[in-house]
PDB file of C-alpha atoms and ligand atoms in Angstrom:
ATOM      1  CA  UNK A   1      -0.004  -0.026   0.012  1.00  0.00           C
ATOM      2  CA  UNK A   2       1.298   3.441  -0.906  1.00  0.00           C
ATOM      3  CA  UNK A   3       2.600   5.531   2.058  1.00  0.00           C
ATOM      4  CA  UNK A   4       0.485   8.529   3.112  1.00  0.00           C
ATOM      5  CA  UNK A   5       1.760  11.901   1.882  1.00  0.00           C
ATOM      6  CA  UNK A   6       2.161  13.916   5.103  1.00  0.00           C
ATOM      7  CA  UNK A   7       3.762  17.323   4.475  1.00  0.00           C
ATOM      8  CA  UNK A   8       4.826  20.099   6.739  1.00  0.00           C
ATOM      9  CA  UNK A   9       5.323  23.670   5.306  1.00  0.00           C
ATOM     10  CA  UNK A  10       7.884  25.615   7.265  1.00  0.00           C
ATOM     11  CA  UNK A  11       8.918  29.174   6.657  1.00  0.00           C
ATOM     12  CA  UNK A  12       8.766  32.664   7.938  1.00  0.00           C
ATOM     13  CA  UNK A  13       5.461  34.603   8.048  1.00  0.00           C
ATOM     14  CA  UNK A  14       4.445  35.655   4.566  1.00  0.00           C
ATOM     15  CA  UNK A  15       6.789  33.147   2.855  1.00  0.00           C
ATOM     16  CA  UNK A  16       3.900  31.802   0.814  1.00  0.00           C
ATOM     17  CA  UNK A  17       2.930  28.696   2.874  1.00  0.00           C
ATOM     18  CA  UNK A  18      -0.716  29.418   2.481  1.00  0.00           C
ATOM     19  CA  UNK A  19      -0.438  30.257  -1.205  1.00  0.00           C
ATOM     20  CA  UNK A  20       1.310  26.921  -1.862  1.00  0.00           C
ATOM     21  CA  UNK A  21      -0.879  24.881   0.456  1.00  0.00           C
ATOM     22  CA  UNK A  22      -3.924  25.903  -1.507  1.00  0.00           C
ATOM     23  CA  UNK A  23      -2.378  24.660  -4.729  1.00  0.00           C
ATOM     24  CA  UNK A  24      -0.993  21.451  -3.268  1.00  0.00           C
ATOM     25  CA  UNK A  25      -4.379  20.735  -1.743  1.00  0.00           C
ATOM     26  CA  UNK A  26      -5.923  20.909  -5.214  1.00  0.00           C
ATOM     27  CA  UNK A  27      -3.176  18.750  -6.745  1.00  0.00           C
ATOM     28  CA  UNK A  28      -3.202  15.943  -4.208  1.00  0.00           C
ATOM     29  CA  UNK A  29      -6.442  16.130  -2.382  1.00  0.00           C
ATOM     30  CA  UNK A  30      -4.771  16.183   0.999  1.00  0.00           C
ATOM     31  CA  UNK A  31      -6.395  17.423   4.222  1.00  0.00           C
ATOM     32  CA  UNK A  32      -5.254  21.073   4.752  1.00  0.00           C
ATOM     33  CA  UNK A  33      -4.523  22.053   8.313  1.00  0.00           C
ATOM     34  CA  UNK A  34      -3.573  25.611   8.909  1.00  0.00           C
ATOM     35  CA  UNK A  35      -3.361  26.517  12.558  1.00  0.00           C
ATOM     36  CA  UNK A  36      -3.575  30.187  11.722  1.00  0.00           C
ATOM     37  CA  UNK A  37      -6.814  29.755   9.881  1.00  0.00           C
ATOM     38  CA  UNK A  38      -8.282  27.489  12.646  1.00  0.00           C
ATOM     39  CA  UNK A  39      -7.369  30.186  15.231  1.00  0.00           C
ATOM     40  CA  UNK A  40      -8.839  33.034  13.132  1.00  0.00           C
ATOM     41  CA  UNK A  41     -12.093  30.984  12.802  1.00  0.00           C
ATOM     42  CA  UNK A  42     -12.158  30.569  16.597  1.00  0.00           C
ATOM     43  CA  UNK A  43     -11.507  34.276  17.137  1.00  0.00           C
ATOM     44  CA  UNK A  44     -14.280  35.158  14.751  1.00  0.00           C
ATOM     45  CA  UNK A  45     -16.689  32.753  16.492  1.00  0.00           C
ATOM     46  CA  UNK A  46     -15.570  34.042  19.859  1.00  0.00           C
ATOM     47  CA  UNK A  47     -14.998  30.560  21.295  1.00  0.00           C
ATOM     48  CA  UNK A  48     -13.036  30.076  24.457  1.00  0.00           C
ATOM     49  CA  UNK A  49      -9.975  29.083  22.433  1.00  0.00           C
ATOM     50  CA  UNK A  50     -10.384  32.215  20.235  1.00  0.00           C
ATOM     51  CA  UNK A  51     -10.750  34.495  23.209  1.00  0.00           C
ATOM     52  CA  UNK A  52      -7.596  32.973  24.792  1.00  0.00           C
ATOM     53  CA  UNK A  53      -5.614  33.157  21.505  1.00  0.00           C
ATOM     54  CA  UNK A  54      -6.520  36.603  20.302  1.00  0.00           C
ATOM     55  CA  UNK A  55      -4.114  38.763  22.434  1.00  0.00           C
ATOM     56  CA  UNK A  56      -1.164  36.475  21.478  1.00  0.00           C
ATOM     57  CA  UNK A  57      -2.009  36.646  17.805  1.00  0.00           C
ATOM     58  CA  UNK A  58      -2.603  40.460  17.801  1.00  0.00           C
ATOM     59  CA  UNK A  59       0.966  40.946  19.320  1.00  0.00           C
ATOM     60  CA  UNK A  60       2.577  38.547  16.872  1.00  0.00           C
ATOM     61  CA  UNK A  61       3.500  36.034  19.578  1.00  0.00           C
ATOM     62  CA  UNK A  62       2.768  32.312  19.711  1.00  0.00           C
ATOM     63  CA  UNK A  63      -0.412  30.983  21.216  1.00  0.00           C
ATOM     64  CA  UNK A  64       0.469  28.709  24.259  1.00  0.00           C
ATOM     65  CA  UNK A  65       1.446  25.189  23.343  1.00  0.00           C
ATOM     66  CA  UNK A  66      -1.273  23.444  25.338  1.00  0.00           C
ATOM     67  CA  UNK A  67      -4.016  25.192  23.362  1.00  0.00           C
ATOM     68  CA  UNK A  68      -2.336  24.454  20.049  1.00  0.00           C
ATOM     69  CA  UNK A  69      -1.574  20.880  20.739  1.00  0.00           C
ATOM     70  CA  UNK A  70      -5.140  20.113  21.940  1.00  0.00           C
ATOM     71  CA  UNK A  71      -6.465  21.675  18.773  1.00  0.00           C
ATOM     72  CA  UNK A  72      -4.071  19.953  16.288  1.00  0.00           C
ATOM     73  CA  UNK A  73      -4.283  16.526  18.038  1.00  0.00           C
ATOM     74  CA  UNK A  74      -8.100  16.607  17.583  1.00  0.00           C
ATOM     75  CA  UNK A  75      -7.830  17.826  13.966  1.00  0.00           C
ATOM     76  CA  UNK A  76      -5.198  15.066  13.083  1.00  0.00           C
ATOM     77  CA  UNK A  77      -7.573  12.397  14.421  1.00  0.00           C
ATOM     78  CA  UNK A  78     -10.240  13.289  11.862  1.00  0.00           C
ATOM     79  CA  UNK A  79     -10.885  10.795   9.098  1.00  0.00           C
ATOM     80  CA  UNK A  80      -9.882  13.066   6.170  1.00  0.00           C
ATOM     81  CA  UNK A  81      -6.251  13.049   7.298  1.00  0.00           C
ATOM     82  CA  UNK A  82      -5.976   9.345   6.757  1.00  0.00           C
ATOM     83  CA  UNK A  83      -4.846   9.701   3.087  1.00  0.00           C
ATOM     84  CA  UNK A  84      -2.371  12.462   3.974  1.00  0.00           C
ATOM     85  CA  UNK A  85      -2.238  15.962   5.110  1.00  0.00           C
ATOM     86  CA  UNK A  86      -0.529  19.377   4.720  1.00  0.00           C
ATOM     87  CA  UNK A  87       0.347  21.156   7.952  1.00  0.00           C
ATOM     88  CA  UNK A  88       0.783  24.945   7.582  1.00  0.00           C
ATOM     89  CA  UNK A  89       1.905  26.914  10.518  1.00  0.00           C
ATOM     90  CA  UNK A  90       2.328  23.823  12.746  1.00  0.00           C
ATOM     91  CA  UNK A  91       4.689  22.791  14.328  1.00  0.00           C
ATOM     92  CA  UNK A  92       6.080  26.252  15.259  1.00  0.00           C
ATOM     93  CA  UNK A  93       8.619  25.358  17.947  1.00  0.00           C
ATOM     94  CA  UNK A  94      10.635  22.295  19.204  1.00  0.00           C
ATOM     95  CA  UNK A  95       7.971  21.291  21.842  1.00  0.00           C
ATOM     96  CA  UNK A  96       5.237  21.216  19.150  1.00  0.00           C
ATOM     97  CA  UNK A  97       7.511  19.278  16.700  1.00  0.00           C
ATOM     98  CA  UNK A  98       8.234  16.662  19.484  1.00  0.00           C
ATOM     99  CA  UNK A  99       4.625  16.434  20.392  1.00  0.00           C
ATOM    100  CA  UNK A 100       3.651  15.895  16.750  1.00  0.00           C
ATOM    101  CA  UNK A 101       6.395  13.359  16.243  1.00  0.00           C
ATOM    102  CA  UNK A 102       5.097  11.419  19.313  1.00  0.00           C
ATOM    103  CA  UNK A 103       1.461  11.458  18.228  1.00  0.00           C
ATOM    104  CA  UNK A 104       2.251  10.172  14.674  1.00  0.00           C
ATOM    105  CA  UNK A 105       4.500   7.550  15.982  1.00  0.00           C
ATOM    106  CA  UNK A 106       1.735   6.197  18.377  1.00  0.00           C
ATOM    107  CA  UNK A 107      -0.625   6.076  15.354  1.00  0.00           C
ATOM    108  CA  UNK A 108       1.963   4.367  13.019  1.00  0.00           C
ATOM    109  CA  UNK A 109       2.149   7.439  10.793  1.00  0.00           C
ATOM    110  CA  UNK A 110       5.041   9.651   9.898  1.00  0.00           C
ATOM    111  CA  UNK A 111       6.027  12.855   8.153  1.00  0.00           C
ATOM    112  CA  UNK A 112       6.985  12.474   4.482  1.00  0.00           C
ATOM    113  CA  UNK A 113       8.794  15.778   4.235  1.00  0.00           C
ATOM    114  CA  UNK A 114       9.201  19.277   5.826  1.00  0.00           C
ATOM    115  CA  UNK A 115       9.338  21.760   3.062  1.00  0.00           C
ATOM    116  CA  UNK A 116      11.180  24.934   3.949  1.00  0.00           C
ATOM    117  CA  UNK A 117      10.022  27.928   1.931  1.00  0.00           C
ATOM    118  CA  UNK A 118      13.016  30.244   2.138  1.00  0.00           C
ATOM    119  CA  UNK A 119      12.409  34.014   1.857  1.00  0.00           C
ATOM    120  CA  UNK A 120      14.628  36.811   3.311  1.00  0.00           C
ATOM    121  CA  UNK A 121      13.153  39.254   5.852  1.00  0.00           C
ATOM    122  CA  UNK A 122      13.196  42.319   3.559  1.00  0.00           C
ATOM    123  CA  UNK A 123      10.944  40.566   1.120  1.00  0.00           C
ATOM    124  CA  UNK A 124       8.684  39.275   3.912  1.00  0.00           C
ATOM    125  CA  UNK A 125       7.876  42.821   4.901  1.00  0.00           C
ATOM    126  CA  UNK A 126       6.848  43.758   1.311  1.00  0.00           C
ATOM    127  CA  UNK A 127       4.778  40.710   0.932  1.00  0.00           C
ATOM    128  CA  UNK A 128       2.797  41.103   4.104  1.00  0.00           C
ATOM    129  CA  UNK A 129       2.222  44.853   3.547  1.00  0.00           C
ATOM    130  CA  UNK A 130       0.517  44.008   0.193  1.00  0.00           C
ATOM    131  CA  UNK A 131      -1.344  40.870   1.298  1.00  0.00           C
ATOM    132  CA  UNK A 132      -5.142  40.778   1.170  1.00  0.00           C
ATOM    133  CA  UNK A 133      -7.336  37.938   2.283  1.00  0.00           C
ATOM    134  CA  UNK A 134     -11.043  37.238   1.651  1.00  0.00           C
ATOM    135  CA  UNK A 135     -13.409  37.466   4.563  1.00  0.00           C
ATOM    136  CA  UNK A 136     -15.204  34.304   3.708  1.00  0.00           C
ATOM    137  CA  UNK A 137     -12.470  31.654   3.313  1.00  0.00           C
ATOM    138  CA  UNK A 138      -9.217  33.399   3.790  1.00  0.00           C
ATOM    139  CA  UNK A 139      -8.109  33.071   0.073  1.00  0.00           C
ATOM    140  CA  UNK A 140      -4.884  34.966  -0.399  1.00  0.00           C
ATOM    141  CA  UNK A 141      -3.935  37.797  -2.784  1.00  0.00           C
ATOM    142  CA  UNK A 142      -1.207  40.475  -3.127  1.00  0.00           C
ATOM    143  CA  UNK A 143      -1.927  43.873  -4.399  1.00  0.00           C
ATOM    144  CA  UNK A 144       1.118  43.742  -6.808  1.00  0.00           C
ATOM    145  CA  UNK A 145       2.345  40.133  -6.969  1.00  0.00           C
ATOM    146  CA  UNK A 146      -0.951  38.309  -7.208  1.00  0.00           C
ATOM    147  CA  UNK A 147      -3.849  40.826  -7.665  1.00  0.00           C
ATOM    148  CA  UNK A 148      -7.434  39.747  -7.912  1.00  0.00           C
ATOM    149  CA  UNK A 149      -9.287  40.381 -11.207  1.00  0.00           C
ATOM    150  CA  UNK A 150     -11.496  43.037  -9.568  1.00  0.00           C
ATOM    151  CA  UNK A 151      -9.921  45.290  -6.865  1.00  0.00           C
ATOM    152  CA  UNK A 152     -10.692  44.078  -3.328  1.00  0.00           C
ATOM    153  CA  UNK A 153     -13.006  41.246  -4.531  1.00  0.00           C
ATOM    154  CA  UNK A 154     -12.108  37.519  -4.136  1.00  0.00           C
ATOM    155  CA  UNK A 155     -11.832  35.791  -7.523  1.00  0.00           C
ATOM    156  CA  UNK A 156     -13.001  32.526  -5.953  1.00  0.00           C
ATOM    157  CA  UNK A 157     -16.018  33.326  -3.880  1.00  0.00           C
ATOM    158  CA  UNK A 158     -16.795  37.086  -4.661  1.00  0.00           C
ATOM    159  CA  UNK A 159     -16.356  38.120  -0.937  1.00  0.00           C
ATOM    160  CA  UNK A 160     -14.584  41.290   0.197  1.00  0.00           C
ATOM    161  CA  UNK A 161     -10.761  41.432   0.574  1.00  0.00           C
ATOM    162  CA  UNK A 162      -9.279  42.770   3.792  1.00  0.00           C
ATOM    163  CA  UNK A 163      -5.913  43.227   5.542  1.00  0.00           C
ATOM    164  CA  UNK A 164      -5.272  40.821   8.455  1.00  0.00           C
ATOM    165  CA  UNK A 165      -5.157  42.351  11.977  1.00  0.00           C
ATOM    166  CA  UNK A 166      -1.685  40.966  12.523  1.00  0.00           C
ATOM    167  CA  UNK A 167      -0.324  42.340   9.229  1.00  0.00           C
ATOM    168  CA  UNK A 168       0.306  45.803  10.715  1.00  0.00           C
ATOM    169  CA  UNK A 169       4.020  46.694  10.242  1.00  0.00           C
ATOM    170  CA  UNK A 170       4.879  46.725  14.057  1.00  0.00           C
ATOM    171  CA  UNK A 171       3.319  43.235  14.557  1.00  0.00           C
ATOM    172  CA  UNK A 172       5.087  41.839  11.515  1.00  0.00           C
ATOM    173  CA  UNK A 173       8.441  42.722  12.991  1.00  0.00           C
ATOM    174  CA  UNK A 174       7.536  40.793  16.123  1.00  0.00           C
ATOM    175  CA  UNK A 175       6.286  37.807  14.126  1.00  0.00           C
ATOM    176  CA  UNK A 176       9.707  37.717  12.325  1.00  0.00           C
ATOM    177  CA  UNK A 177      11.563  37.815  15.530  1.00  0.00           C
ATOM    178  CA  UNK A 178       9.446  35.037  16.943  1.00  0.00           C
ATOM    179  CA  UNK A 179      10.088  33.036  13.763  1.00  0.00           C
ATOM    180  CA  UNK A 180      13.851  33.331  14.030  1.00  0.00           C
ATOM    181  CA  UNK A 181      13.948  32.542  17.770  1.00  0.00           C
ATOM    182  CA  UNK A 182      11.354  29.762  18.058  1.00  0.00           C
ATOM    183  CA  UNK A 183      10.529  28.264  14.678  1.00  0.00           C
ATOM    184  CA  UNK A 184      13.883  28.429  12.775  1.00  0.00           C
ATOM    185  CA  UNK A 185      15.350  25.710  15.072  1.00  0.00           C
ATOM    186  CA  UNK A 186      12.875  23.321  13.281  1.00  0.00           C
ATOM    187  CA  UNK A 187      15.072  23.463  10.241  1.00  0.00           C
ATOM    188  CA  UNK A 188      17.845  21.490  11.975  1.00  0.00           C
ATOM    189  CA  UNK A 189      15.300  19.266  13.764  1.00  0.00           C
ATOM    190  CA  UNK A 190      13.867  17.999  10.378  1.00  0.00           C
ATOM    191  CA  UNK A 191      17.308  18.031   8.664  1.00  0.00           C
ATOM    192  CA  UNK A 192      18.692  15.662  11.258  1.00  0.00           C
ATOM    193  CA  UNK A 193      15.801  13.301  10.540  1.00  0.00           C
ATOM    194  CA  UNK A 194      16.501  13.509   6.720  1.00  0.00           C
ATOM    195  CA  UNK A 195      13.063  15.071   6.086  1.00  0.00           C
ATOM    196  CA  UNK A 196      13.963  18.676   5.216  1.00  0.00           C
ATOM    197  CA  UNK A 197      13.574  19.929   1.603  1.00  0.00           C
ATOM    198  CA  UNK A 198      14.523  23.445   0.715  1.00  0.00           C
ATOM    199  CA  UNK A 199      12.454  25.528  -1.717  1.00  0.00           C
ATOM    200  CA  UNK A 200      13.514  28.910  -3.016  1.00  0.00           C
ATOM    201  CA  UNK A 201      10.473  31.096  -2.082  1.00  0.00           C
ATOM    202  CA  UNK A 202      11.808  34.138  -3.969  1.00  0.00           C
ATOM    203  CA  UNK A 203      10.587  32.666  -7.333  1.00  0.00           C
ATOM    204  CA  UNK A 204       7.109  33.478  -8.597  1.00  0.00           C
ATOM    205  CA  UNK A 205       4.230  31.487  -6.972  1.00  0.00           C
ATOM    206  CA  UNK A 206       3.833  29.193 -10.013  1.00  0.00           C
ATOM    207  CA  UNK A 207       7.567  28.362 -10.131  1.00  0.00           C
ATOM    208  CA  UNK A 208       7.633  27.637  -6.426  1.00  0.00           C
ATOM    209  CA  UNK A 209       4.608  25.356  -6.973  1.00  0.00           C
ATOM    210  CA  UNK A 210       6.399  23.502  -9.807  1.00  0.00           C
ATOM    211  CA  UNK A 211       9.381  22.984  -7.647  1.00  0.00           C
ATOM    212  CA  UNK A 212       7.400  21.591  -4.851  1.00  0.00           C
ATOM    213  CA  UNK A 213       5.484  19.306  -7.094  1.00  0.00           C
ATOM    214  CA  UNK A 214       8.772  17.969  -8.554  1.00  0.00           C
ATOM    215  CA  UNK A 215      10.049  17.376  -4.998  1.00  0.00           C
ATOM    216  CA  UNK A 216       6.843  15.480  -4.163  1.00  0.00           C
ATOM    217  CA  UNK A 217       7.080  13.383  -7.342  1.00  0.00           C
ATOM    218  CA  UNK A 218      10.649  12.393  -6.387  1.00  0.00           C
ATOM    219  CA  UNK A 219       9.456  11.426  -2.881  1.00  0.00           C
ATOM    220  CA  UNK A 220       6.622   9.342  -4.289  1.00  0.00           C
ATOM    221  CA  UNK A 221       9.006   7.615  -6.670  1.00  0.00           C
ATOM    222  CA  UNK A 222      11.509   6.848  -3.933  1.00  0.00           C
ATOM    223  CA  UNK A 223       8.670   5.360  -1.967  1.00  0.00           C
ATOM    224  CA  UNK A 224       7.488   3.084  -4.671  1.00  0.00           C
ATOM    225  CA  UNK A 225      11.025   1.563  -5.356  1.00  0.00           C
TER     226      UNK A 225
HETATM  227  P1  LIG B   1      -0.394  32.019  10.491  1.00  0.00           P
HETATM  228  O1  LIG B   1      -1.659  32.325   9.982  1.00  0.00           O
HETATM  229  O2  LIG B   1       0.223  30.671  10.474  1.00  0.00           O
HETATM  230  O3  LIG B   1       0.659  33.071   9.919  1.00  0.00           O
HETATM  231  P2  LIG B   1       2.220  32.971   9.404  1.00  0.00           P
HETATM  232  O4  LIG B   1       3.002  31.796   9.624  1.00  0.00           O
HETATM  233  O5  LIG B   1       2.728  34.254  10.029  1.00  0.00           O
HETATM  234  O6  LIG B   1       2.034  32.913   8.021  1.00  0.00           O
HETATM  235  P3  LIG B   1       1.193  33.780   7.035  1.00  0.00           P
HETATM  236  O7  LIG B   1      -0.138  33.295   6.915  1.00  0.00           O
HETATM  237  O8  LIG B   1       1.391  35.280   7.446  1.00  0.00           O
HETATM  238  O9  LIG B   1       2.041  33.674   5.637  1.00  0.00           O
HETATM  239  P4  LIG B   1       2.158  32.598   4.610  1.00  0.00           P
HETATM  240  O10 LIG B   1       3.564  31.945   4.658  1.00  0.00           O
HETATM  241  O11 LIG B   1       0.937  31.618   4.578  1.00  0.00           O
HETATM  242  O12 LIG B   1       2.139  33.422   3.303  1.00  0.00           O
HETATM  243  P5  LIG B   1       1.040  33.716   2.161  1.00  0.00           P
HETATM  244  O13 LIG B   1       0.881  32.556   1.343  1.00  0.00           O
HETATM  245  O14 LIG B   1      -0.217  34.311   2.867  1.00  0.00           O
HETATM  246  O15 LIG B   1      -0.381  32.446  12.066  1.00  0.00           O
HETATM  247  C1  LIG B   1      -0.951  33.573  12.590  1.00  0.00           C
HETATM  248  C2  LIG B   1      -0.755  33.664  14.073  1.00  0.00           C
HETATM  249  O16 LIG B   1      -1.488  32.508  14.687  1.00  0.00           O
HETATM  250  C3  LIG B   1       0.676  33.568  14.567  1.00  0.00           C
HETATM  251  O17 LIG B   1       1.360  34.765  14.608  1.00  0.00           O
HETATM  252  C4  LIG B   1       0.393  32.935  16.032  1.00  0.00           C
HETATM  253  O18 LIG B   1       0.072  33.951  16.858  1.00  0.00           O
HETATM  254  C5  LIG B   1      -0.813  32.024  15.820  1.00  0.00           C
HETATM  255  N1  LIG B   1      -0.355  30.634  15.525  1.00  0.00           N
HETATM  256  C6  LIG B   1      -0.597  29.982  14.351  1.00  0.00           C
HETATM  257  N2  LIG B   1      -0.134  28.670  14.496  1.00  0.00           N
HETATM  258  C7  LIG B   1       0.451  28.575  15.707  1.00  0.00           C
HETATM  259  C8  LIG B   1       1.200  27.511  16.313  1.00  0.00           C
HETATM  260  N3  LIG B   1       1.423  26.376  15.750  1.00  0.00           N
HETATM  261  N4  LIG B   1       1.665  27.750  17.613  1.00  0.00           N
HETATM  262  C9  LIG B   1       1.396  28.933  18.260  1.00  0.00           C
HETATM  263  N5  LIG B   1       0.765  30.012  17.652  1.00  0.00           N
HETATM  264  C10 LIG B   1       0.323  29.858  16.360  1.00  0.00           C
HETATM  265  O19 LIG B   1       1.745  34.794   1.289  1.00  0.00           O
HETATM  266  C11 LIG B   1       2.009  36.121   1.853  1.00  0.00           C
HETATM  267  C12 LIG B   1       1.760  37.225   0.723  1.00  0.00           C
HETATM  268  O20 LIG B   1       2.741  37.026  -0.294  1.00  0.00           O
HETATM  269  C13 LIG B   1       0.392  37.034   0.004  1.00  0.00           C
HETATM  270  O21 LIG B   1      -0.090  38.286  -0.285  1.00  0.00           O
HETATM  271  C14 LIG B   1       0.689  36.246  -1.297  1.00  0.00           C
HETATM  272  O22 LIG B   1      -0.165  36.607  -2.353  1.00  0.00           O
HETATM  273  C15 LIG B   1       2.197  36.739  -1.555  1.00  0.00           C
HETATM  274  N6  LIG B   1       2.996  35.616  -2.151  1.00  0.00           N
HETATM  275  C16 LIG B   1       2.959  34.360  -1.827  1.00  0.00           C
HETATM  276  N7  LIG B   1       3.923  33.685  -2.499  1.00  0.00           N
HETATM  277  C17 LIG B   1       4.530  34.632  -3.290  1.00  0.00           C
HETATM  278  C18 LIG B   1       5.652  34.568  -4.204  1.00  0.00           C
HETATM  279  N8  LIG B   1       6.242  33.389  -4.530  1.00  0.00           N
HETATM  280  N9  LIG B   1       6.062  35.740  -4.759  1.00  0.00           N
HETATM  281  C19 LIG B   1       5.384  36.860  -4.462  1.00  0.00           C
HETATM  282  N10 LIG B   1       4.365  37.041  -3.702  1.00  0.00           N
HETATM  283  C20 LIG B   1       3.987  35.875  -2.993  1.00  0.00           C
END
């Protein structure tokens, strides 16, 4: 039986993880798990989790591990993840990576690859400043790099495009700091396990997508040999 395709997208805020996840989800029909999207849905619905998470998110810090791990463990137990999944924004520190590894080991599953989308900080600031997301499903656009057909209207569902609360410049700088301090160590963590694959995130979205698909094709081929 073919192995599950279980992917992790790693990279700084605004590197293009969500942009690529949307395309990969369409290519491979994998369950898409974005902790940022799940948290924003909870904030919008004013759940207990959303209320507890909001201040951390607005400041650009990490939401406490116990909240994140309860949320992701429950999501990974859902049936649609059985054929494979894409994790976007999780794990985000070593404690989360170890907890994920433990959970998957217990279930006889494992990560296929951790894809690092590499983008320098100066570019991140430009990307986040121009990002717009739709209010309905969070589809991503950029005012210059990936504009919608009609200004401020989502191509996919016709809803209004807005700027995220945590995309304000002062918050972005803190998100970058948190990335370098807490998330960047995951690069060595997955490299030591032979799971890290690097992707040049400075290329256009279509080229980044082609590169990732080629990497996945190689992984699937290696798996079938
Ligand atoms: P989250 O939603 O995960 O935010 P993030 O990691 O900061 O990532 P982004 O969504 O900002 O960026 P992206 O890499 O998806 O880029 P995108 O494709 O949009 O998390 C938000 C908050 O939730 C965190 O700060 C934290 O508080 C909390 N949180 C979430 N998970 C957590 C966890 N596990 N633990 C604790 N707390 C957690 O692209 C960006 C822009 O660039 C777009 O406009 C896009 O159109 C454009 N673009 C994309 N690719 C390209 C390209 N190749 N060239 C040019 N432009 C491009």
